[in-house]
Every structure is written in structure tokens, then in C-alpha cells.
mmCIF file of C-alpha atoms in Angstrom:
data_model
loop_
_atom_site.group_PDB
_atom_site.id
_atom_site.type_symbol
_atom_site.label_atom_id
_atom_site.label_comp_id
_atom_site.label_asym_id
_atom_site.label_seq_id
_atom_site.Cartn_x
_atom_site.Cartn_y
_atom_site.Cartn_z
ATOM 1 C CA UNK A 90 91.367 90.317 130.252
ATOM 2 C CA UNK A 91 91.899 93.758 131.209
ATOM 3 C CA UNK A 92 94.432 92.639 133.972
ATOM 4 C CA UNK A 93 96.535 91.202 130.954
ATOM 5 C CA UNK A 94 96.979 94.479 129.195
ATOM 6 C CA UNK A 95 98.325 97.767 131.473
ATOM 7 C CA UNK A 96 96.359 100.267 130.005
ATOM 8 C CA UNK A 97 92.662 98.393 129.950
ATOM 9 C CA UNK A 98 93.502 97.845 133.551
ATOM 10 C CA UNK A 99 94.769 101.209 134.673
ATOM 11 C CA UNK A 100 91.017 102.130 133.093
ATOM 12 C CA UNK A 101 88.959 99.224 134.379
ATOM 13 C CA UNK A 102 90.258 99.997 138.041
ATOM 14 C CA UNK A 103 88.509 103.709 137.812
ATOM 15 C CA UNK A 104 84.620 104.403 137.899
ATOM 16 C CA UNK A 105 84.918 107.820 136.255
ATOM 17 C CA UNK A 106 86.170 107.014 133.204
ATOM 18 C CA UNK A 107 83.566 108.750 131.340
ATOM 19 C CA UNK A 108 83.495 111.192 133.568
ATOM 20 C CA UNK A 109 82.269 114.625 132.268
ATOM 21 C CA UNK A 110 85.638 116.571 131.717
ATOM 22 C CA UNK A 111 86.061 113.960 128.939
ATOM 23 C CA UNK A 112 87.800 115.081 126.261
ATOM 24 C CA UNK A 113 86.874 112.984 123.857
ATOM 25 C CA UNK A 114 82.837 113.900 123.627
ATOM 26 C CA UNK A 115 82.367 113.872 119.464
ATOM 27 C CA UNK A 116 81.803 110.440 116.965
ATOM 28 C CA UNK A 117 80.871 110.093 113.476
ATOM 29 C CA UNK A 118 79.337 106.962 111.510
ATOM 30 C CA UNK A 119 79.437 107.620 108.164
ATOM 31 C CA UNK A 120 75.929 106.003 106.719
ATOM 32 C CA UNK A 121 76.062 107.810 102.895
ATOM 33 C CA UNK A 122 77.004 105.107 100.880
ATOM 34 C CA UNK A 123 74.826 103.677 97.642
ATOM 35 C CA UNK A 124 73.827 99.899 99.520
ATOM 36 C CA UNK A 125 74.184 98.928 95.772
ATOM 37 C CA UNK A 126 75.563 95.427 96.721
ATOM 38 C CA UNK A 127 72.663 95.136 98.930
ATOM 39 C CA UNK A 128 70.061 95.809 96.049
ATOM 40 C CA UNK A 129 67.158 95.757 95.853
ATOM 41 C CA UNK A 130 67.149 95.135 99.651
ATOM 42 C CA UNK A 131 68.518 98.381 99.944
ATOM 43 C CA UNK A 132 66.536 100.561 97.797
ATOM 44 C CA UNK A 133 63.292 100.026 100.050
ATOM 45 C CA UNK A 134 65.667 99.955 103.155
ATOM 46 C CA UNK A 135 68.059 102.177 104.092
ATOM 47 C CA UNK A 136 71.195 99.504 104.575
ATOM 48 C CA UNK A 137 71.742 100.830 108.006
ATOM 49 C CA UNK A 138 68.771 100.315 108.924
ATOM 50 C CA UNK A 139 68.296 96.894 107.911
ATOM 51 C CA UNK A 140 67.427 94.561 111.146
ATOM 52 C CA UNK A 141 69.673 93.072 113.402
ATOM 53 C CA UNK A 142 69.039 90.695 116.058
ATOM 54 C CA UNK A 143 70.739 91.418 118.847
ATOM 55 C CA UNK A 144 71.874 88.620 122.028
ATOM 56 C CA UNK A 145 69.330 89.833 123.847
ATOM 57 C CA UNK A 146 67.148 88.693 121.356
ATOM 58 C CA UNK A 147 65.889 92.326 120.332
ATOM 59 C CA UNK A 148 66.016 93.774 116.744
ATOM 60 C CA UNK A 149 66.693 97.373 116.631
ATOM 61 C CA UNK A 150 68.151 98.998 113.099
ATOM 62 C CA UNK A 151 72.045 98.687 112.768
ATOM 63 C CA UNK A 152 72.452 101.910 113.108
ATOM 64 C CA UNK A 153 70.686 101.881 116.363
ATOM 65 C CA UNK A 154 73.913 99.529 117.722
ATOM 66 C CA UNK A 155 76.238 101.907 116.360
ATOM 67 C CA UNK A 156 74.327 104.117 119.184
ATOM 68 C CA UNK A 157 74.357 101.908 121.885
ATOM 69 C CA UNK A 158 77.572 101.819 121.610
ATOM 70 C CA UNK A 159 78.890 104.417 121.339
ATOM 71 C CA UNK A 160 76.775 106.395 124.058
ATOM 72 C CA UNK A 161 76.942 103.834 126.182
ATOM 73 C CA UNK A 162 81.036 104.713 125.652
ATOM 74 C CA UNK A 163 80.636 107.736 127.589
ATOM 75 C CA UNK A 164 80.324 109.874 123.986
ATOM 76 C CA UNK A 165 78.169 112.704 124.029
ATOM 77 C CA UNK A 166 77.281 113.387 120.160
ATOM 78 C CA UNK A 167 77.020 111.631 117.071
ATOM 79 C CA UNK A 168 77.369 112.586 113.828
ATOM 80 C CA UNK A 169 75.310 110.788 111.138
ATOM 81 C CA UNK A 170 77.175 111.234 107.822
ATOM 82 C CA UNK A 171 73.915 110.472 105.278
ATOM 83 C CA UNK A 172 73.275 111.217 101.142
ATOM 84 C CA UNK A 173 70.780 114.025 100.702
ATOM 85 C CA UNK A 174 67.038 113.404 101.361
ATOM 86 C CA UNK A 175 67.974 110.982 103.967
ATOM 87 C CA UNK A 176 67.871 112.894 106.973
ATOM 88 C CA UNK A 177 64.185 112.514 107.269
ATOM 89 C CA UNK A 178 64.520 108.277 107.304
ATOM 90 C CA UNK A 179 66.536 108.340 109.536
ATOM 91 C CA UNK A 180 65.552 111.394 112.623
ATOM 92 C CA UNK A 181 62.007 109.190 111.671
ATOM 93 C CA UNK A 182 63.306 106.158 112.873
ATOM 94 C CA UNK A 183 65.402 107.261 115.969
ATOM 95 C CA UNK A 184 62.096 109.719 116.893
ATOM 96 C CA UNK A 185 60.145 106.675 117.763
ATOM 97 C CA UNK A 186 56.801 105.504 117.235
ATOM 98 C CA UNK A 187 53.945 107.820 118.308
ATOM 99 C CA UNK A 188 51.612 107.731 121.295
ATOM 100 C CA UNK A 189 49.004 104.871 119.945
ATOM 101 C CA UNK A 190 52.047 102.716 119.209
ATOM 102 C CA UNK A 191 53.448 103.058 122.424
ATOM 103 C CA UNK A 192 49.931 102.065 123.865
ATOM 104 C CA UNK A 193 50.267 98.991 122.527
ATOM 105 C CA UNK A 194 53.671 98.082 123.466
ATOM 106 C CA UNK A 195 52.036 98.651 126.883
ATOM 107 C CA UNK A 196 52.116 94.765 127.292
ATOM 108 C CA UNK A 197 56.106 94.514 126.343
ATOM 109 C CA UNK A 198 57.453 96.919 128.883
ATOM 110 C CA UNK A 199 61.383 95.857 127.683
ATOM 111 C CA UNK A 200 59.999 97.710 124.170
ATOM 112 C CA UNK A 201 58.264 100.500 125.468
ATOM 113 C CA UNK A 202 61.622 101.312 127.862
ATOM 114 C CA UNK A 203 63.710 100.636 123.921
ATOM 115 C CA UNK A 204 61.206 103.087 122.012
ATOM 116 C CA UNK A 205 61.917 106.118 125.305
ATOM 117 C CA UNK A 206 65.471 105.240 125.098
ATOM 118 C CA UNK A 207 65.164 106.591 121.133
ATOM 119 C CA UNK A 208 63.824 109.161 121.581
ATOM 120 C CA UNK A 209 66.564 110.747 124.174
ATOM 121 C CA UNK A 210 69.316 109.013 121.634
ATOM 122 C CA UNK A 211 67.358 111.403 118.914
ATOM 123 C CA UNK A 212 68.844 114.352 120.598
ATOM 124 C CA UNK A 213 72.428 113.154 120.882
ATOM 125 C CA UNK A 214 72.038 113.259 116.763
ATOM 126 C CA UNK A 215 73.555 115.491 114.037
ATOM 127 C CA UNK A 216 73.622 114.892 110.488
ATOM 128 C CA UNK A 217 76.106 116.073 107.901
ATOM 129 C CA UNK A 218 75.340 115.032 104.015
ATOM 130 C CA UNK A 219 77.592 114.328 101.671
ATOM 131 C CA UNK A 220 76.162 115.379 98.446
ATOM 132 C CA UNK A 221 78.257 113.616 96.078
ATOM 133 C CA UNK A 222 79.882 109.855 96.099
ATOM 134 C CA UNK A 223 83.149 111.468 95.932
ATOM 135 C CA UNK A 224 84.433 108.712 98.784
ATOM 136 C CA UNK A 225 85.045 107.609 102.626
ATOM 137 C CA UNK A 226 87.409 110.980 102.868
ATOM 138 C CA UNK A 227 84.868 113.110 101.371
ATOM 139 C CA UNK A 228 82.289 111.554 103.258
ATOM 140 C CA UNK A 229 84.470 112.279 106.448
ATOM 141 C CA UNK A 230 85.431 115.432 105.801
ATOM 142 C CA UNK A 231 81.416 116.329 105.301
ATOM 143 C CA UNK A 232 81.767 116.412 109.743
ATOM 144 C CA UNK A 233 84.701 118.801 109.708
ATOM 145 C CA UNK A 234 81.689 121.505 111.374
ATOM 146 C CA UNK A 235 80.321 119.129 114.085
ATOM 147 C CA UNK A 236 84.253 117.711 114.950
ATOM 148 C CA UNK A 237 84.684 121.811 115.296
ATOM 149 C CA UNK A 238 89.043 120.902 116.343
ATOM 150 C CA UNK A 239 87.602 118.343 118.777
ATOM 151 C CA UNK A 240 89.679 114.516 118.521
ATOM 152 C CA UNK A 241 86.957 112.195 117.263
ATOM 153 C CA UNK A 242 85.606 108.979 117.301
ATOM 154 C CA UNK A 243 85.071 106.942 113.624
ATOM 155 C CA UNK A 244 83.336 104.150 112.410
ATOM 156 C CA UNK A 245 82.261 102.212 109.562
ATOM 157 C CA UNK A 246 78.428 102.937 109.337
ATOM 158 C CA UNK A 247 77.544 98.915 108.007
ATOM 159 C CA UNK A 248 80.485 97.345 110.965
ATOM 160 C CA UNK A 249 79.382 96.454 114.691
ATOM 161 C CA UNK A 250 81.437 95.890 117.108
ATOM 162 C CA UNK A 251 81.854 94.064 120.044
ATOM 163 C CA UNK A 252 83.935 94.253 123.093
ATOM 164 C CA UNK A 253 85.434 91.805 126.213
ATOM 165 C CA UNK A 254 85.613 93.631 130.072
ATOM 166 C CA UNK A 255 84.994 97.016 127.608
ATOM 167 C CA UNK A 256 83.529 97.804 124.089
ATOM 168 C CA UNK A 257 85.739 98.709 121.407
ATOM 169 C CA UNK A 258 84.860 102.277 121.581
ATOM 170 C CA UNK A 259 86.142 102.616 125.420
ATOM 171 C CA UNK A 260 89.149 100.038 124.907
ATOM 172 C CA UNK A 261 90.235 103.332 121.904
ATOM 173 C CA UNK A 262 89.440 105.915 124.566
ATOM 174 C CA UNK A 263 91.868 103.933 127.364
ATOM 175 C CA UNK A 264 94.840 103.372 124.699
ATOM 176 C CA UNK A 265 94.434 107.365 123.772
ATOM 177 C CA UNK A 266 95.870 108.506 127.269
ATOM 178 C CA UNK A 267 98.899 106.722 126.604
ATOM 179 C CA UNK A 268 99.131 107.905 122.714
ATOM 180 C CA UNK A 269 98.434 111.905 123.826
ATOM 181 C CA UNK A 270 98.217 114.263 120.438
ATOM 182 C CA UNK A 271 98.312 111.718 118.241
ATOM 183 C CA UNK A 272 95.582 110.091 115.509
ATOM 184 C CA UNK A 273 94.964 105.869 117.206
ATOM 185 C CA UNK A 274 93.352 103.251 115.044
ATOM 186 C CA UNK A 275 92.258 100.128 115.909
ATOM 187 C CA UNK A 276 93.966 97.001 113.945
ATOM 188 C CA UNK A 277 93.586 93.678 113.945
ATOM 189 C CA UNK A 278 95.277 90.491 112.169
ATOM 190 C CA UNK A 279 94.552 89.646 108.968
ATOM 191 C CA UNK A 280 95.739 86.871 106.189
ATOM 192 C CA UNK A 281 97.450 87.681 103.019
ATOM 193 C CA UNK A 282 94.196 87.300 101.144
ATOM 194 C CA UNK A 283 91.974 89.516 103.063
ATOM 195 C CA UNK A 284 94.664 92.253 102.054
ATOM 196 C CA UNK A 285 92.003 93.489 99.132
ATOM 197 C CA UNK A 286 90.060 95.261 101.552
ATOM 198 C CA UNK A 287 91.456 96.842 104.657
ATOM 199 C CA UNK A 288 93.837 99.660 105.058
ATOM 200 C CA UNK A 289 97.599 97.693 106.493
ATOM 201 C CA UNK A 290 100.117 99.128 108.512
ATOM 202 C CA UNK A 291 104.198 99.064 109.208
ATOM 203 C CA UNK A 292 105.727 99.566 112.800
ATOM 204 C CA UNK A 293 106.934 98.493 115.784
ATOM 205 C CA UNK A 294 105.129 97.873 118.901
ATOM 206 C CA UNK A 295 105.808 99.939 122.311
ATOM 207 C CA UNK A 296 107.999 97.152 124.546
ATOM 208 C CA UNK A 297 106.021 98.403 127.629
ATOM 209 C CA UNK A 298 102.119 97.965 125.911
ATOM 210 C CA UNK A 299 102.963 95.803 123.114
ATOM 211 C CA UNK A 300 99.752 96.240 121.816
ATOM 212 C CA UNK A 301 100.309 99.933 120.884
ATOM 213 C CA UNK A 302 102.282 99.475 118.040
ATOM 214 C CA UNK A 303 104.035 103.306 116.636
ATOM 215 C CA UNK A 304 102.537 103.332 112.799
ATOM 216 C CA UNK A 305 106.025 103.858 110.574
ATOM 217 C CA UNK A 306 103.624 103.207 107.237
ATOM 218 C CA UNK A 307 99.784 102.913 106.418
ATOM 219 C CA UNK A 308 98.746 101.377 102.750
ATOM 220 C CA UNK A 309 95.223 101.327 101.513
ATOM 221 C CA UNK A 310 94.604 97.890 100.479
ATOM 222 C CA UNK A 311 97.847 96.547 99.366
ATOM 223 C CA UNK A 312 99.222 93.776 96.920
ATOM 224 C CA UNK A 313 100.476 90.782 98.734
ATOM 225 C CA UNK A 314 103.903 91.144 97.599
ATOM 226 C CA UNK A 315 103.772 95.107 98.684
ATOM 227 C CA UNK A 316 102.629 94.318 102.269
ATOM 228 C CA UNK A 317 105.609 91.213 102.674
ATOM 229 C CA UNK A 318 108.076 93.330 101.955
ATOM 230 C CA UNK A 319 107.303 96.708 103.538
ATOM 231 C CA UNK A 320 103.419 96.380 105.626
ATOM 232 C CA UNK A 321 106.349 94.525 108.889
ATOM 233 C CA UNK A 322 104.671 94.961 112.695
ATOM 234 C CA UNK A 323 106.570 92.806 115.099
ATOM 235 C CA UNK A 324 104.867 89.556 116.903
ATOM 236 C CA UNK A 325 103.237 88.589 114.803
ATOM 237 C CA UNK A 326 103.209 84.423 112.893
ATOM 238 C CA UNK A 327 104.641 84.391 109.178
ATOM 239 C CA UNK A 328 102.714 86.151 106.466
ATOM 240 C CA UNK A 329 100.199 87.867 109.316
ATOM 241 C CA UNK A 330 99.160 91.293 108.694
ATOM 242 C CA UNK A 331 97.488 94.002 110.915
ATOM 243 C CA UNK A 332 94.630 95.801 109.214
ATOM 244 C CA UNK A 333 92.228 98.245 109.960
ATOM 245 C CA UNK A 334 89.108 97.248 111.850
ATOM 246 C CA UNK A 335 86.980 99.894 111.260
ATOM 247 C CA UNK A 336 87.155 102.361 114.344
ATOM 248 C CA UNK A 337 89.362 105.543 114.587
ATOM 249 C CA UNK A 338 90.065 107.630 117.206
ATOM 250 C CA UNK A 339 91.272 111.064 114.809
ATOM 251 C CA UNK A 340 93.187 113.833 115.312
ATOM 252 C CA UNK A 341 90.717 117.356 114.094
ATOM 253 C CA UNK A 342 94.367 117.665 111.491
ATOM 254 C CA UNK A 343 92.900 115.096 109.645
ATOM 255 C CA UNK A 344 90.487 117.873 108.200
ATOM 256 C CA UNK A 345 93.056 119.986 107.212
ATOM 257 C CA UNK A 346 94.814 117.123 104.818
ATOM 258 C CA UNK A 347 91.683 116.025 103.476
ATOM 259 C CA UNK A 348 91.142 119.557 102.456
ATOM 260 C CA UNK A 349 94.060 119.751 101.204
ATOM 261 C CA UNK A 350 93.399 116.744 98.946
ATOM 262 C CA UNK A 351 89.997 117.511 97.735
ATOM 263 C CA UNK A 352 91.789 121.270 97.170
ATOM 264 C CA UNK A 353 94.145 119.494 94.460
ATOM 265 C CA UNK A 354 91.830 116.376 93.217
ATOM 266 C CA UNK A 355 93.956 113.863 95.046
ATOM 267 C CA UNK A 356 92.491 110.936 94.520
ATOM 268 C CA UNK A 357 92.961 107.341 94.429
ATOM 269 C CA UNK A 358 90.528 105.064 92.196
ATOM 270 C CA UNK A 359 88.767 108.048 91.378
ATOM 271 C CA UNK A 360 88.031 109.124 95.237
ATOM 272 C CA UNK A 361 89.282 110.932 98.064
ATOM 273 C CA UNK A 362 90.355 108.694 100.140
ATOM 274 C CA UNK A 363 90.517 108.304 104.277
ATOM 275 C CA UNK A 364 93.516 105.645 104.351
ATOM 276 C CA UNK A 365 95.904 108.608 102.261
ATOM 277 C CA UNK A 366 95.371 111.536 104.218
ATOM 278 C CA UNK A 367 95.950 108.985 107.329
ATOM 279 C CA UNK A 368 99.065 108.426 105.808
ATOM 280 C CA UNK A 369 99.885 112.337 105.397
ATOM 281 C CA UNK A 370 98.811 112.426 108.865
ATOM 282 C CA UNK A 371 101.232 110.450 109.970
ATOM 283 C CA UNK A 372 103.816 111.439 108.580
ATOM 284 C CA UNK A 373 103.532 115.276 109.536
ATOM 285 C CA UNK A 374 102.983 114.188 112.830
ATOM 286 C CA UNK A 375 102.479 110.736 113.919
ATOM 287 C CA UNK A 376 100.445 108.123 114.235
ATOM 288 C CA UNK A 377 99.585 104.999 116.375
ATOM 289 C CA UNK A 378 97.716 101.590 116.096
ATOM 290 C CA UNK A 379 95.971 99.355 119.077
ATOM 291 C CA UNK A 380 95.934 96.137 118.148
ATOM 292 C CA UNK A 381 92.193 95.062 119.466
ATOM 293 C CA UNK A 382 92.608 91.216 121.307
ATOM 294 C CA UNK A 383 90.251 91.640 122.987
ATOM 295 C CA UNK A 384 87.319 92.491 121.216
ATOM 296 C CA UNK A 385 85.430 91.130 117.249
ATOM 297 C CA UNK A 386 83.932 93.016 114.368
ATOM 298 C CA UNK A 387 81.173 91.751 112.507
ATOM 299 C CA UNK A 388 80.616 92.885 109.141
ATOM 300 C CA UNK A 389 77.412 93.738 107.317
ATOM 301 C CA UNK A 390 78.552 95.172 104.310
ATOM 302 C CA UNK A 391 77.607 92.256 101.169
ATOM 303 C CA UNK A 392 74.942 90.013 101.817
ATOM 304 C CA UNK A 393 76.895 86.996 102.264
ATOM 305 C CA UNK A 394 79.027 88.667 104.838
ATOM 306 C CA UNK A 395 75.614 90.275 106.157
ATOM 307 C CA UNK A 396 73.981 86.432 106.820
ATOM 308 C CA UNK A 397 77.707 85.512 108.788
ATOM 309 C CA UNK A 398 77.181 88.071 110.913
ATOM 310 C CA UNK A 399 73.369 88.404 111.250
ATOM 311 C CA UNK A 400 73.536 84.576 112.805
ATOM 312 C CA UNK A 401 77.222 85.118 115.082
ATOM 313 C CA UNK A 402 76.479 88.894 116.465
ATOM 314 C CA UNK A 403 73.169 87.032 117.771
ATOM 315 C CA UNK A 404 74.561 84.769 119.821
ATOM 316 C CA UNK A 405 76.127 86.078 123.036
ATOM 317 C CA UNK A 406 80.058 86.628 124.186
ATOM 318 C CA UNK A 407 82.307 87.446 121.202
#
């Protein structure tokens, strides 16, 4: 509940949170993966365009929900990072149906409204291309020109998010008012067996706002032994850790770090990893995290997770 969170309480009382002078205007969603784990379905349809039924019973593409969430939270422009040749596929989707198909939708006014909304969305989208599969950090680097020196929101293209009184992006925006000049990542509690899939942090909670953590270390997919020894955050139960939720508000200096990594060929597992760049950024200028307690992430990245998330996401509530 907002009344239990000082920064959310202040924001919930402001009807003009996303006013015209809002500094956080841009969001980036990578969609340049090959979708290998969803093959052969992903050979026919881009994973980010798989149909997902929402709580309102409407079937939309996965990426469509990202746009709804981000634009609804006040972000004005969204950059989709795509593979070579895929821009046309996404453009065709968000352009919506032609006039003859719109006529068929006349007896379904709610769907006709969806089509009109898609056309409006298409004008908010910029595309950047990742020409080589060189990792998540490399994909994010392709959005540098779009970001153009502004702080920006980054969220995973194969996850969806649902908040409480405020959406998850809005919660990050609210918390960023208390962490000026710092990159801020959403985190949630994970168990030891989940560590292999997430960037994980160490840090200390702020006494006045304990959901905010001043981060002292970031490690990508740590071992259980390393996490137990070095990745502790106060206020957790035994053998709990704080791992990436899949959404980050990043200062534009992250591109300077990524540029250095690419120039010096600094790779992990053969790829340029964003988490390493975030740790370097943290060491230079500090870093913060927000523990999401009023929200949920749905992972559509692998077939069995896709199935479970498909069912769960269609249910009302979190």
C-alpha cells in the first residue's frame, strides 16, 4: 500500500506526477534476441510478438503490453532494440489493421479502440538495430543515440510487470526522486536456487526509506557460496537475496562504461554484459536499488515459464 511507503505516499498525493517537465521521458526495451529457447515457434513469430491474454480478456502481443505500461506511466518515447530485418515486423504490428479490417471491427468497439491506440503508439516508437549477437550490454549500447544524454528506463523485453497502486515503472520514478543522480534498479527477493539467473546485489537499506538500498556490490549470476559470503542486504530472511527484477532507471553514463568495455573487449562468457557495466558505474558514482514489494514480474523467456506466466498474467490482481 502507498501509505506504508514514504516515497509512494508522497507521489500518490500528486496528480501531476507525470507532468510536462518530467525528466524521465525515454524508455528502452531490448527485443533483439534470437528466441532460441522458443524455437520453432519463434522461427515463425517473434517471441516479443507472441499473443498474451490480459486480465481484460484482450489478446495483445507481449511487446504491446510494454508500450501500454510505459506510456501509461508517462514515458513519452520508447526505443525497441531489434535484430536486422525485424524493424518492419514490429512496425507492421503497431501500425494496426488496414481500413477494410477496421470496418470488420465496427461491431467490436473495444477492439476498434485498440486498433486506434496502436496507431498512436507507433508514433512514439524509435528502432535501434543490434547487428551482432554480442550480449545484453551490447544490445543496450545500440540505444545510445536515442537516449541522447538523458536518464532512461530499461526493461526486459521478455518479461511483463504488474504493480499495485502504482505500476512498477511509476514506482521506480517515484523512488528516483530520493536517489538523484544515481542509477536505480528494481530488485526482489530470490532464493539460493534462483541466483543462477539474476544479477544480485549487496548493500545497506536507508533507515528513512528501507525499500531503498544503497548498493555496495553487483554480481551477475553468482554462485550460492559467493552470494552467502558477499551479497548480503539487511532485513532479509536467512538465505534470501535481492536480485534483478528486470527493470532499471539508468543514468546515461552507463553508455560511457559500455563503450569502454566494447573498446577494450571486456566480455563475460563471450559477451558484453550489462551487469558488469552496472558494477563499474556503481564503483564510480554510486548506485541504488528499490525492493519491489507491491508488484510482480512474469517471465515469458522459456517455454515452461511462458506457460505459467500466460496463465498467471491473465488473472486480475498481482
